[in-house]
């Protein structure tokens, strides 16, 4: 088998992914129509009155910084790739597995390093130069 | 390789999303018409639902992300052969992915997020033995493996699957979220939120029907046909069971989601694998 030959996604997987994207498009279409109707027909919500007594003195911030969420998404994506290759249903190509595994490790290393650095920093949002 | 049609996916996705948006209104109408049926259930009457959606609320992208994931998952669950938005070979895997995406988008933090993650883990563990049984992640294969009447439904196939079904129902009833709070003149734009809260048990009930109750097949082969009706009636029956469980406050305590339910589900998983190996049922 010619290992230099370009591998393409089989037609079945491509159609399935297209269908999934189309279904998501349908969901977003319905959601968009609802949002449009709300914007055109409904009055804006009345803001609650400011209560100086009950207002907390310190501004509360999310305990989950944006970078951690981004890294969590990256880890999920990295975990999805080998799983899809292992079940060999989405991309049922025999030669694709090892290459995906190598790519997965290469992609996972910076993510894990960044996440570890974030954990060492005590969960504080990381900014360049810190 | 089964394939879907993008046009059908677009239409089915839009229809499923619309039904999910209409679902809380149907429940509220039923709550007002037949209060005895839904007494004690976490369902809002129309008088509370209308103020929640009558004004434009703040833009909440995380909530929209979670709702979209739920709507797409609902569209992927089959009502019959070919009656779904996307017919995917690894459909169950995609469902788990959508659940994780929904979990990320869920507007909860702290202990509530831990409980939601525990619930997702438990449900996934309850579905894992079925994947071992069928040797497939395709939702249609799960249904086809249960053809031939009630004796072939996974819920009655072996004792550990029965236990897994019970744990699934227990967890789904525990995960039934309370109604959206804070009704008043300052709240608004909560349609996606009430749809998410009311739709989650519906989607979980439908998934249970597909996974454990023979999906679109009747309990006797003689009555097979009208797949959408079979799926719909079974889903409503499962919803009734979830309501009954939800009324037992001590059973549906969210604290169970943290470790009790995941551990029991893990034992179910191990027991089902050992049972299949011992009886030679593993495919």
Coordinates of C-alpha atoms in Angstrom, one line a residue:
Chain A
X1 CA 0.0 0.0 0.0
X2 CA 1.3 3.4 -0.9
X3 CA 1.7 5.3 2.3
X4 CA 2.3 8.5 0.5
X5 CA -1.1 8.4 -1.1
X6 CA -3.4 11.1 0.2
X7 CA -6.2 9.8 2.4
X8 CA -9.6 11.3 2.0
X9 CA -12.6 11.1 4.3
X10 CA -15.0 8.4 3.0
X11 CA -18.2 9.6 1.4
X12 CA -20.3 8.1 4.2
X13 CA -18.6 10.0 7.0
X14 CA -18.6 13.2 4.9
X15 CA -22.4 13.0 4.3
X16 CA -23.0 12.2 8.0
X17 CA -21.0 15.2 9.2
X18 CA -22.8 17.3 6.6
X19 CA -26.1 16.0 7.9
X20 CA -25.1 16.8 11.5
X21 CA -24.1 20.3 10.5
X22 CA -27.4 20.7 8.6
X23 CA -29.3 19.6 11.7
X24 CA -27.4 22.1 13.8
X25 CA -28.3 24.7 11.2
X26 CA -32.0 23.8 11.6
X27 CA -31.7 24.1 15.4
X28 CA -30.0 27.5 15.1
X29 CA -32.6 28.6 12.5
X30 CA -35.4 27.9 14.9
X31 CA -33.5 29.7 17.7
X32 CA -32.7 32.6 15.5
X33 CA -36.3 33.0 14.4
X34 CA -37.3 33.0 18.1
X35 CA -34.7 35.6 19.0
X36 CA -35.8 37.7 16.0
X37 CA -39.4 37.5 17.1
X38 CA -38.4 38.5 20.6
X39 CA -36.5 41.5 19.3
X40 CA -39.3 42.7 17.1
X41 CA -42.3 42.0 19.2
X42 CA -41.3 42.0 22.8
X43 CA -40.4 45.0 25.0
X44 CA -37.0 44.9 26.7
X45 CA -36.9 43.6 30.2
X46 CA -37.0 46.1 33.0
X47 CA -33.8 46.1 34.9
X48 CA -34.1 45.4 38.6
X49 CA -33.7 48.5 40.8
X50 CA -30.3 49.0 42.4
X51 CA -30.3 48.1 46.1
X52 CA -27.2 49.6 47.7
X53 CA -27.7 47.5 50.9
X54 CA -27.8 44.1 49.2
X55 CA -25.2 44.9 46.6
X56 CA -22.0 43.0 47.5
X57 CA -19.0 45.2 48.2
X58 CA -16.7 43.1 46.1
X59 CA -17.5 42.4 42.5
X60 CA -17.9 38.7 42.1
X61 CA -16.0 37.1 39.2
X62 CA -16.3 33.7 37.6
X63 CA -14.2 31.0 39.4
X64 CA -13.6 29.4 36.0
X65 CA -11.4 31.7 33.9
X66 CA -11.9 31.9 30.2
X67 CA -8.5 30.2 29.4
X68 CA -9.4 27.2 31.6
X69 CA -12.7 26.8 29.7
X70 CA -10.8 27.1 26.4
X71 CA -8.3 24.4 27.5
X72 CA -11.1 22.2 28.7
X73 CA -12.7 22.4 25.2
X74 CA -9.3 21.6 23.7
X75 CA -8.8 18.6 25.9
X76 CA -12.3 17.3 24.9
X77 CA -11.5 17.8 21.2
X78 CA -8.2 16.0 21.7
X79 CA -9.9 13.1 23.5
X80 CA -12.6 12.9 20.8
X81 CA -10.1 12.4 18.0
X82 CA -8.5 9.1 19.1
X83 CA -11.9 7.8 20.4
X84 CA -13.3 8.3 17.0
X85 CA -10.3 6.6 15.5
X86 CA -10.5 3.7 17.9
X87 CA -14.2 2.9 17.3
X88 CA -13.3 3.2 13.6
X89 CA -16.7 4.2 12.6
X90 CA -16.3 7.8 11.8
X91 CA -13.1 7.4 9.8
X92 CA -12.8 3.7 9.1
X93 CA -9.4 3.9 7.5
X94 CA -6.8 1.3 8.7
X95 CA -3.8 3.5 8.2
X96 CA -5.2 6.6 9.8
X97 CA -5.1 5.4 13.4
X98 CA -1.4 5.6 14.1
X99 CA -1.1 9.0 12.4
X100 CA -4.0 10.3 14.4
X101 CA -2.4 9.0 17.6
X102 CA 0.8 10.9 16.8
X103 CA -1.1 14.0 15.9
X104 CA -3.1 13.6 19.1
X105 CA 0.0 13.4 21.3
X106 CA 1.5 16.4 19.6
X107 CA -1.7 18.4 20.0
X108 CA -2.1 17.3 23.6
X109 CA 1.4 18.2 24.9
X110 CA 1.0 22.0 24.7
X111 CA -2.6 21.8 26.1
X112 CA -1.5 19.7 29.1
X113 CA 1.5 21.9 29.7
X114 CA -0.7 25.1 29.6
X115 CA -3.3 23.5 31.8
X116 CA -0.6 22.4 34.3
X117 CA 0.8 26.0 34.3
X118 CA -2.6 27.3 35.0
X119 CA -3.1 24.9 37.8
X120 CA 0.3 25.9 39.3
X121 CA -0.8 29.5 39.1
X122 CA -3.7 28.7 41.4
X123 CA -6.4 29.0 38.8
X124 CA -5.7 32.7 38.2
X125 CA -6.3 33.9 34.6
X126 CA -3.0 33.7 32.8
X127 CA -1.8 36.6 30.8
X128 CA 1.3 37.0 28.6
X129 CA 4.1 38.5 30.6
X130 CA 3.0 37.2 34.0
Chain B
X1 CA -22.3 2.9 6.5
X2 CA -25.7 4.5 6.9
X3 CA -26.0 8.0 5.5
X4 CA -28.3 10.9 6.2
X5 CA -29.7 13.5 4.0
X6 CA -28.6 17.1 4.8
X7 CA -31.9 18.6 3.7
X8 CA -33.8 16.2 6.0
X9 CA -31.4 17.1 8.8
X10 CA -32.1 20.8 8.4
X11 CA -35.9 20.4 8.5
X12 CA -35.8 17.8 11.3
X13 CA -33.5 20.0 13.3
X14 CA -35.7 23.0 13.0
X15 CA -38.8 20.9 13.8
X16 CA -37.2 19.3 16.8
X17 CA -36.1 22.7 18.1
X18 CA -39.5 24.1 17.6
X19 CA -41.1 21.2 19.5
X20 CA -38.6 21.7 22.3
X21 CA -39.6 25.3 22.5
X22 CA -43.3 24.5 22.6
X23 CA -42.9 21.7 25.2
X24 CA -42.9 23.9 28.4
X25 CA -46.1 25.5 27.1
X26 CA -47.8 22.1 26.6
X27 CA -46.7 21.1 30.1
X28 CA -48.0 24.3 31.6
X29 CA -51.3 23.9 29.8
X30 CA -51.6 20.4 31.0
X31 CA -50.7 21.6 34.5
X32 CA -53.6 24.1 34.5
X33 CA -56.1 21.7 32.9
X34 CA -55.2 18.6 35.0
X35 CA -53.5 19.8 38.1
X36 CA -53.8 16.3 39.7
X37 CA -51.7 14.7 37.1
X38 CA -48.7 16.9 37.6
X39 CA -49.1 17.7 41.3
X40 CA -45.7 18.0 43.0
X41 CA -43.9 18.0 39.7
X42 CA -41.3 20.7 38.9
X43 CA -43.5 22.2 36.2
X44 CA -44.6 25.9 35.9
X45 CA -48.2 26.9 35.4
X46 CA -49.1 29.3 32.6
X47 CA -49.4 32.2 35.1
X48 CA -45.7 31.9 35.9
X49 CA -44.5 31.0 32.4
X50 CA -46.0 34.0 30.6
X51 CA -44.1 36.7 32.6
X52 CA -40.9 34.8 32.1
X53 CA -41.0 35.1 28.4
X54 CA -43.0 38.3 27.8
X55 CA -40.0 40.6 27.8
X56 CA -36.7 40.5 26.0
X57 CA -34.0 39.3 28.4
X58 CA -30.2 39.7 28.5
X59 CA -28.2 38.0 25.8
X60 CA -27.0 34.7 27.3
X61 CA -24.8 32.8 24.8
X62 CA -23.9 30.0 27.3
X63 CA -27.5 29.2 27.8
X64 CA -28.1 29.2 24.1
X65 CA -25.2 26.8 23.6
X66 CA -26.6 24.4 26.2
X67 CA -30.1 24.6 24.7
X68 CA -28.7 24.1 21.1
X69 CA -26.9 21.0 22.3
X70 CA -30.1 19.6 23.8
X71 CA -32.1 20.3 20.7
X72 CA -29.5 18.7 18.5
X73 CA -29.4 15.7 20.7
X74 CA -33.2 15.5 20.6
X75 CA -33.0 15.6 16.8
X76 CA -30.5 12.7 16.7
X77 CA -32.7 10.4 18.7
X78 CA -34.7 8.1 16.3
X79 CA -38.5 8.1 16.4
X80 CA -38.5 5.3 13.8
X81 CA -36.3 3.8 11.1
X82 CA -34.9 6.9 9.3
X83 CA -37.0 9.3 11.5
X84 CA -34.2 11.4 12.8
X85 CA -32.2 14.5 11.9
X86 CA -28.8 12.7 11.4
X87 CA -28.3 9.0 11.1
X88 CA -24.7 8.7 12.5
X89 CA -22.6 5.6 12.8
X90 CA -21.2 6.8 16.1
X91 CA -24.4 8.4 17.2
X92 CA -24.1 7.5 20.9
X93 CA -20.6 9.0 21.0
X94 CA -21.9 12.2 19.4
X95 CA -24.7 12.3 22.1
X96 CA -22.1 12.2 24.8
X97 CA -20.2 14.9 23.1
X98 CA -23.3 17.1 22.9
X99 CA -24.0 16.4 26.6
X100 CA -20.5 17.6 27.4
X101 CA -21.0 20.7 25.3
X102 CA -24.3 21.3 27.0
X103 CA -22.6 20.9 30.4
X104 CA -20.0 23.5 29.5
X105 CA -22.7 25.8 28.4
X106 CA -24.9 25.2 31.4
X107 CA -25.2 28.4 33.4
X108 CA -24.3 26.7 36.7
X109 CA -21.1 26.7 38.7
X110 CA -19.8 25.1 41.9
X111 CA -21.7 22.2 43.5
X112 CA -24.5 22.3 40.9
X113 CA -21.9 21.8 38.1
X114 CA -20.4 18.9 40.0
X115 CA -23.8 17.3 40.3
X116 CA -24.5 17.8 36.6
X117 CA -21.2 16.2 35.7
X118 CA -21.9 13.3 38.0
X119 CA -25.3 12.8 36.4
X120 CA -23.8 12.8 32.9
X121 CA -21.2 10.3 34.0
X122 CA -23.8 8.0 35.5
X123 CA -26.0 8.1 32.4
X124 CA -23.0 7.4 30.2
X125 CA -22.0 4.4 32.4
X126 CA -25.6 3.1 32.2
X127 CA -25.4 3.1 28.4
X128 CA -22.0 1.5 28.2
X129 CA -23.2 -2.1 28.7
X130 CA -25.6 -1.7 25.8
X131 CA -22.7 -0.8 23.5
X132 CA -21.0 -4.0 24.6
X133 CA -24.1 -5.9 23.9
X134 CA -24.6 -4.5 20.4
X135 CA -21.0 -3.9 19.5
X136 CA -22.1 -0.6 17.9
X137 CA -22.5 3.0 18.7
X138 CA -25.2 3.5 16.2
X139 CA -28.6 4.4 17.7
X140 CA -30.4 2.5 15.0
X141 CA -28.4 -0.7 15.8
X142 CA -29.5 -0.4 19.5
X143 CA -33.1 -0.4 18.3
X144 CA -32.6 -3.2 15.8
X145 CA -30.9 -5.4 18.4
X146 CA -34.2 -5.3 20.4
X147 CA -36.5 -6.4 17.6
X148 CA -38.9 -9.2 18.4
X149 CA -41.0 -8.2 21.3
X150 CA -40.6 -7.3 24.9
X151 CA -38.4 -10.3 25.7
X152 CA -35.6 -8.8 23.5
X153 CA -35.7 -5.4 25.1
X154 CA -32.5 -4.6 26.9
X155 CA -34.3 -3.8 30.1
X156 CA -35.2 -7.5 30.4
X157 CA -32.1 -9.0 28.8
X158 CA -30.1 -9.6 31.9
X159 CA -30.3 -8.6 35.6
X160 CA -27.5 -6.0 35.4
X161 CA -29.2 -4.3 32.5
X162 CA -32.4 -4.1 34.5
X163 CA -30.4 -2.6 37.3
X164 CA -28.7 -0.2 34.8
X165 CA -32.2 0.8 33.6
X166 CA -33.3 1.5 37.2
X167 CA -30.2 3.6 37.9
X168 CA -30.7 5.5 34.6
X169 CA -34.3 6.4 35.6
X170 CA -33.2 7.3 39.2
X171 CA -30.5 9.6 37.8
X172 CA -32.8 11.1 35.1
X173 CA -35.4 11.9 37.8
X174 CA -32.8 13.4 40.0
X175 CA -31.5 15.6 37.1
X176 CA -35.0 17.0 36.4
X177 CA -34.3 20.6 37.1
X178 CA -36.5 22.8 39.2
X179 CA -38.5 25.5 37.3
X180 CA -36.8 28.8 36.4
X181 CA -36.9 31.1 39.4
X182 CA -37.2 34.8 39.7
X183 CA -40.4 35.4 37.9
X184 CA -41.2 39.1 38.0
X185 CA -41.2 42.2 35.9
X186 CA -37.4 42.4 35.7
X187 CA -37.0 38.9 34.4
X188 CA -37.6 38.1 30.8
X189 CA -36.2 36.3 27.7
X190 CA -36.2 33.0 29.6
X191 CA -37.8 31.0 26.8
X192 CA -34.6 29.0 26.1
X193 CA -34.1 28.5 29.9
X194 CA -37.6 27.1 30.5
X195 CA -37.3 25.0 27.3
X196 CA -34.0 23.6 28.6
X197 CA -35.4 22.8 32.0
X198 CA -38.5 21.2 30.7
X199 CA -36.9 19.5 27.7
X200 CA -34.1 17.7 29.5
X201 CA -36.3 15.1 31.1
X202 CA -38.1 14.6 27.8
X203 CA -34.9 14.0 25.9
X204 CA -33.6 11.7 28.6
X205 CA -36.9 9.7 28.6
X206 CA -36.7 9.3 24.8
X207 CA -33.1 8.2 25.0
X208 CA -34.1 5.6 27.6
X209 CA -36.8 4.4 25.2
X210 CA -34.3 4.0 22.5
X211 CA -31.7 2.3 24.7
X212 CA -33.7 0.1 26.9
X213 CA -37.4 -0.2 25.8
X214 CA -37.1 -1.4 22.3
X215 CA -37.2 2.0 20.7
X216 CA -39.9 2.0 18.0
X217 CA -40.7 -1.7 18.3
X218 CA -44.0 -2.8 20.0
X219 CA -44.0 -5.1 23.0
X220 CA -45.4 -7.9 20.7
X221 CA -44.2 -8.1 17.1
X222 CA -47.8 -8.3 15.9
X223 CA -48.3 -4.7 16.8
X224 CA -45.2 -3.4 15.1
X225 CA -45.9 -0.3 12.9
X226 CA -46.5 3.4 13.4
X227 CA -43.0 3.7 14.8
X228 CA -43.4 7.3 15.9
X229 CA -46.5 6.4 17.9
X230 CA -44.7 3.5 19.7
X231 CA -41.8 5.8 20.5
X232 CA -44.0 8.6 21.6
X233 CA -46.2 6.5 23.9
X234 CA -43.2 4.8 25.5
X235 CA -41.5 8.2 26.0
X236 CA -44.6 9.6 27.7
X237 CA -44.8 6.4 29.9
X238 CA -41.1 6.9 30.9
X239 CA -41.9 10.6 31.7
X240 CA -44.7 9.5 34.0
X241 CA -42.2 7.2 35.8
X242 CA -39.7 10.1 36.1
X243 CA -42.5 12.3 37.5
X244 CA -43.4 9.6 40.1
X245 CA -39.7 9.3 41.1
X246 CA -39.3 13.0 41.2
X247 CA -42.0 13.4 43.7
X248 CA -40.1 11.2 46.2
X249 CA -37.8 14.0 47.6
X250 CA -35.5 11.6 49.4
X251 CA -34.9 9.6 46.2
X252 CA -34.3 12.5 43.9
X253 CA -31.9 14.3 46.3
X254 CA -29.3 16.0 44.0
X255 CA -26.6 15.0 46.6
X256 CA -26.9 11.4 45.2
X257 CA -25.4 12.7 41.9
X258 CA -22.1 13.4 43.4
X259 CA -20.9 9.9 44.1
X260 CA -23.7 7.4 45.0
X261 CA -25.3 7.1 41.6
X262 CA -21.9 7.1 39.6
X263 CA -20.6 4.3 41.8
X264 CA -23.7 2.2 41.4
X265 CA -23.6 2.7 37.7
X266 CA -20.0 1.7 37.6
X267 CA -20.8 -1.5 39.5
X268 CA -23.6 -2.1 37.0
X269 CA -21.1 -1.7 34.2
X270 CA -18.7 -4.1 35.6
X271 CA -21.4 -6.6 36.5
X272 CA -22.9 -6.5 33.0
X273 CA -19.5 -7.1 31.5
X274 CA -18.8 -10.1 33.8
X275 CA -22.3 -11.4 33.1
X276 CA -21.8 -11.2 29.4
X277 CA -18.4 -12.9 29.6
X278 CA -19.8 -15.6 31.8
X279 CA -22.9 -16.4 29.7
X280 CA -21.1 -15.9 26.4
X281 CA -23.5 -13.1 25.4
X282 CA -20.8 -10.7 24.4
X283 CA -21.0 -10.0 20.7

